């Protein structure tokens, strides 16, 4: 079974631009979450989607948004990029059944903002 | 504030040693606790998940325990190998949501 895939793997953008990252969950997984990882702040939760609905959102500005499609694939968008948005963006998927919330992560997208 | 603390921040051991990584959390209202490993520049690999009704989980040389009353989880690695060198992260969910709250990790180096 294929794991969580994320595209692109690397991105270089300049301040003020916008970027869209894509995540394909493990087949059959309905929950997709996004995290930002930086050396200073560690791993921080961005948002979680289930059945095309955002169920939970972290403490990030409105420049960070996301969506989920009917096939459970998800995208996140960051508008008006800032230098501080440089980070590894990780996507995780979960089968989302009963009390088993085990989450499986993709390889991440490394975003560099110049 | 829901905080997760991991001690030590870094650990260097010779190959073959048994070792324990610690994870503590401030809120005992835990739903799930999950241990991950992360290799440099890579994503996270799930190691073990402990549900709140469980006390421990085992996978191969790894054993994770959960003590909700003391707000602690430990990851035990038996007979460590150089391939175990990585950063180990614990993360909890506080409710039925999927929001993981991560510790800052323990960077492990197993010397040949």
Tab-separated table of C-alpha atoms in Angstrom:
chain	number	residue	atom	x	y	z
A	1	UNK	CA	0.000	0.000	0.000
A	2	UNK	CA	1.428	3.358	-0.961
A	3	UNK	CA	2.184	5.802	1.813
A	4	UNK	CA	1.307	9.458	2.085
A	5	UNK	CA	2.701	11.411	-0.829
A	6	UNK	CA	3.412	15.120	-0.979
A	7	UNK	CA	4.241	17.307	-3.944
A	8	UNK	CA	6.375	19.140	-4.649
A	9	UNK	CA	9.189	18.014	-2.387
A	10	UNK	CA	11.062	21.305	-2.597
A	11	UNK	CA	9.960	24.840	-3.373
A	12	UNK	CA	11.724	28.172	-3.501
A	13	UNK	CA	9.572	31.291	-3.512
A	14	UNK	CA	10.072	34.983	-2.860
A	15	UNK	CA	8.323	37.151	-0.329
A	16	UNK	CA	4.819	38.179	-1.323
A	17	UNK	CA	4.218	35.208	-3.584
A	18	UNK	CA	1.722	32.481	-2.867
A	19	UNK	CA	2.225	28.719	-2.864
A	20	UNK	CA	0.063	25.595	-3.042
A	21	UNK	CA	1.180	22.283	-1.586
A	22	UNK	CA	-0.490	18.973	-2.307
A	23	UNK	CA	-1.004	15.840	-0.225
A	24	UNK	CA	-2.376	12.447	-1.242
A	25	UNK	CA	-3.312	10.322	1.781
A	26	UNK	CA	-3.019	6.579	2.136
A	27	UNK	CA	-5.808	4.882	0.214
A	28	UNK	CA	-8.927	4.652	2.381
A	29	UNK	CA	-7.788	7.317	4.837
A	30	UNK	CA	-10.327	10.085	5.238
A	31	UNK	CA	-8.612	12.445	7.664
A	32	UNK	CA	-5.775	14.672	6.474
A	33	UNK	CA	-3.834	17.007	8.752
A	34	UNK	CA	-1.121	19.553	8.020
A	35	UNK	CA	1.815	20.544	10.213
A	36	UNK	CA	4.587	23.102	9.986
A	37	UNK	CA	8.032	22.183	11.277
A	38	UNK	CA	10.692	24.817	11.989
A	39	UNK	CA	13.885	24.643	14.064
A	40	UNK	CA	12.585	27.288	16.449
A	41	UNK	CA	8.971	26.234	16.950
A	42	UNK	CA	9.141	22.520	16.278
A	43	UNK	CA	6.053	20.812	14.888
A	44	UNK	CA	2.888	22.867	14.963
A	45	UNK	CA	-0.599	21.876	13.871
A	46	UNK	CA	-2.104	23.850	11.004
A	47	UNK	CA	-5.469	22.218	10.284
A	48	UNK	CA	-7.305	18.941	9.808
A	49	UNK	CA	-9.809	17.934	7.163
A	50	UNK	CA	-12.307	15.103	7.117
A	51	UNK	CA	-14.801	14.473	4.331
A	52	UNK	CA	-13.987	17.817	2.706
A	53	UNK	CA	-14.682	19.730	5.944
A	54	UNK	CA	-12.158	21.509	8.124
A	55	UNK	CA	-12.687	20.074	11.598
A	56	UNK	CA	-9.871	21.717	13.474
A	57	UNK	CA	-7.553	24.662	12.963
A	58	UNK	CA	-4.317	25.673	14.637
A	59	UNK	CA	-3.153	29.115	15.640
A	60	UNK	CA	-1.941	30.386	12.270
A	61	UNK	CA	-2.895	33.558	10.379
A	62	UNK	CA	-5.536	33.526	7.691
A	63	UNK	CA	-2.829	33.485	5.017
A	64	UNK	CA	-2.718	29.751	5.631
A	65	UNK	CA	-5.667	27.903	4.169
A	66	UNK	CA	-6.491	24.464	2.938
A	67	UNK	CA	-9.080	22.267	1.384
A	68	UNK	CA	-9.878	18.626	0.844
A	69	UNK	CA	-11.342	17.037	-2.239
A	70	UNK	CA	-13.871	14.242	-2.527
A	71	UNK	CA	-11.055	11.707	-3.089
A	72	UNK	CA	-9.511	12.830	0.243
A	73	UNK	CA	-6.556	14.529	-1.441
A	74	UNK	CA	-5.753	17.812	0.224
A	75	UNK	CA	-4.060	21.055	-0.663
A	76	UNK	CA	-2.798	23.848	1.507
A	77	UNK	CA	-2.184	27.360	0.315
A	78	UNK	CA	-0.059	30.097	1.784
A	79	UNK	CA	-0.594	33.584	0.418
A	80	UNK	CA	1.648	36.637	0.716
A	81	UNK	CA	4.636	34.575	1.766
A	82	UNK	CA	6.912	35.854	4.527
A	83	UNK	CA	10.478	34.827	5.327
A	84	UNK	CA	9.211	33.125	8.478
A	85	UNK	CA	7.091	30.763	6.413
A	86	UNK	CA	10.240	28.884	5.430
A	87	UNK	CA	9.702	25.443	6.906
A	88	UNK	CA	9.101	21.773	6.297
A	89	UNK	CA	5.364	21.270	5.725
A	90	UNK	CA	4.158	17.821	6.647
A	91	UNK	CA	0.912	16.142	5.814
A	92	UNK	CA	-0.518	13.251	7.808
A	93	UNK	CA	-3.412	10.922	7.119
A	94	UNK	CA	-5.473	8.722	9.373
A	95	UNK	CA	-8.022	6.000	8.828
A	96	UNK	CA	-10.183	7.844	11.353
A	97	UNK	CA	-12.074	4.910	12.850
A	98	UNK	CA	-13.257	4.586	16.455
A	99	UNK	CA	-10.509	5.487	18.915
A	100	UNK	CA	-7.558	4.626	16.691
A	101	UNK	CA	-6.212	7.941	15.544
A	102	UNK	CA	-2.839	6.689	14.372
A	103	UNK	CA	-1.441	9.186	11.930
A	104	UNK	CA	0.961	8.491	9.091
A	105	UNK	CA	3.131	11.238	7.709
A	106	UNK	CA	4.392	12.017	4.253
A	107	UNK	CA	7.968	13.036	3.404
A	108	UNK	CA	7.132	16.737	3.556
A	109	UNK	CA	7.542	19.750	1.302
A	110	UNK	CA	10.560	21.931	2.050
A	111	UNK	CA	9.550	25.551	1.411
A	112	UNK	CA	12.207	28.238	1.263
A	113	UNK	CA	11.109	31.865	1.090
A	114	UNK	CA	13.740	34.337	-0.119
B	1	UNK	CA	-1.540	25.159	28.057
B	2	UNK	CA	-1.110	21.639	26.710
B	3	UNK	CA	2.647	21.038	26.770
B	4	UNK	CA	4.681	17.991	25.921
B	5	UNK	CA	8.241	17.760	27.210
B	6	UNK	CA	10.907	15.310	26.146
B	7	UNK	CA	13.999	14.585	28.163
B	8	UNK	CA	16.829	14.323	27.359
B	9	UNK	CA	17.115	16.594	24.319
B	10	UNK	CA	20.053	14.573	23.041
B	11	UNK	CA	21.521	11.192	23.874
B	12	UNK	CA	24.642	9.369	22.693
B	13	UNK	CA	25.084	5.699	23.545
B	14	UNK	CA	27.297	2.831	22.375
B	15	UNK	CA	25.749	0.140	20.244
B	16	UNK	CA	23.981	-2.620	22.166
B	17	UNK	CA	22.762	-0.515	25.073
B	18	UNK	CA	19.169	-0.568	26.236
B	19	UNK	CA	17.810	2.936	26.572
B	20	UNK	CA	14.753	4.858	27.714
B	21	UNK	CA	13.374	8.053	26.220
B	22	UNK	CA	10.990	10.111	28.305
B	23	UNK	CA	7.913	12.121	27.411
B	24	UNK	CA	5.811	14.070	29.905
B	25	UNK	CA	2.641	16.066	29.428
B	26	UNK	CA	0.898	18.626	31.576
B	27	UNK	CA	-2.693	17.625	30.919
B	28	UNK	CA	-3.737	14.117	31.993
B	29	UNK	CA	-6.789	14.270	29.722
B	30	UNK	CA	-4.991	12.283	27.081
B	31	UNK	CA	-6.735	10.523	24.246
B	32	UNK	CA	-3.884	8.952	22.288
B	33	UNK	CA	-0.123	9.081	22.547
B	34	UNK	CA	2.020	8.335	19.525
B	35	UNK	CA	5.776	7.908	19.165
B	36	UNK	CA	7.548	8.804	15.930
B	37	UNK	CA	11.058	8.785	14.583
B	38	UNK	CA	12.391	11.357	12.169
B	39	UNK	CA	15.551	11.020	10.134
B	40	UNK	CA	17.296	14.271	9.100
B	41	UNK	CA	15.324	16.150	6.460
B	42	UNK	CA	12.668	13.443	6.281
B	43	UNK	CA	9.082	12.985	7.330
B	44	UNK	CA	7.909	11.213	10.464
B	45	UNK	CA	7.671	7.445	10.786
B	46	UNK	CA	5.040	6.157	13.188
B	47	UNK	CA	6.512	3.756	15.732
B	48	UNK	CA	3.816	3.055	18.298
B	49	UNK	CA	0.364	4.328	19.208
B	50	UNK	CA	-1.024	3.971	22.723
B	51	UNK	CA	-4.700	4.616	23.205
B	52	UNK	CA	-5.804	6.126	26.512
B	53	UNK	CA	-7.291	2.796	27.654
B	54	UNK	CA	-3.956	1.013	27.109
B	55	UNK	CA	-0.842	0.987	29.253
B	56	UNK	CA	1.750	-0.152	26.743
B	57	UNK	CA	2.463	-1.228	23.209
B	58	UNK	CA	5.317	-3.284	21.790
B	59	UNK	CA	6.824	-3.571	18.338
B	60	UNK	CA	10.001	-5.551	17.908
B	61	UNK	CA	12.735	-3.974	20.040
B	62	UNK	CA	10.500	-1.050	20.968
B	63	UNK	CA	8.176	-0.823	23.937
B	64	UNK	CA	6.164	2.250	24.847
B	65	UNK	CA	4.295	2.716	28.091
B	66	UNK	CA	1.736	5.266	29.207
B	67	UNK	CA	1.013	6.389	32.762
B	68	UNK	CA	-1.774	8.929	32.648
B	69	UNK	CA	-1.797	9.535	36.401
B	70	UNK	CA	1.778	10.782	36.352
B	71	UNK	CA	1.537	12.353	32.906
B	72	UNK	CA	4.370	10.290	31.470
B	73	UNK	CA	5.194	8.010	28.599
B	74	UNK	CA	8.451	6.165	28.028
B	75	UNK	CA	9.903	4.604	24.902
B	76	UNK	CA	12.230	1.700	25.620
B	77	UNK	CA	14.663	0.641	22.897
B	78	UNK	CA	16.364	-2.693	23.467
B	79	UNK	CA	19.786	-3.576	22.109
B	80	UNK	CA	20.262	-0.295	20.280
B	81	UNK	CA	21.821	-0.261	16.798
B	82	UNK	CA	23.448	2.512	14.738
B	83	UNK	CA	20.382	2.431	12.479
B	84	UNK	CA	18.312	3.621	15.445
B	85	UNK	CA	20.065	7.000	15.259
B	86	UNK	CA	17.344	9.577	14.618
B	87	UNK	CA	15.171	12.099	16.418
B	88	UNK	CA	12.371	10.539	18.434
B	89	UNK	CA	9.198	12.543	18.942
B	90	UNK	CA	6.214	11.900	21.125
B	91	UNK	CA	2.861	13.498	20.449
B	92	UNK	CA	-0.486	13.425	22.159
B	93	UNK	CA	-4.043	14.188	21.312
B	94	UNK	CA	-6.092	15.640	24.139
B	95	UNK	CA	-9.512	14.788	22.766
B	96	UNK	CA	-11.190	12.981	19.903
B	97	UNK	CA	-9.746	15.417	17.385
B	98	UNK	CA	-6.706	14.597	15.293
B	99	UNK	CA	-4.626	17.526	16.479
B	100	UNK	CA	-1.263	16.198	17.607
B	101	UNK	CA	0.724	18.199	20.146
B	102	UNK	CA	4.391	17.381	19.795
B	103	UNK	CA	7.329	17.412	22.124
B	104	UNK	CA	10.578	18.902	20.901
B	105	UNK	CA	12.160	15.488	20.456
B	106	UNK	CA	15.161	13.513	21.658
B	107	UNK	CA	18.079	13.331	19.240
B	108	UNK	CA	19.597	9.863	19.555
B	109	UNK	CA	23.040	8.820	18.325
B	110	UNK	CA	24.020	5.169	18.604
B	111	UNK	CA	27.769	4.813	18.165
B	112	UNK	CA	29.147	1.647	16.484
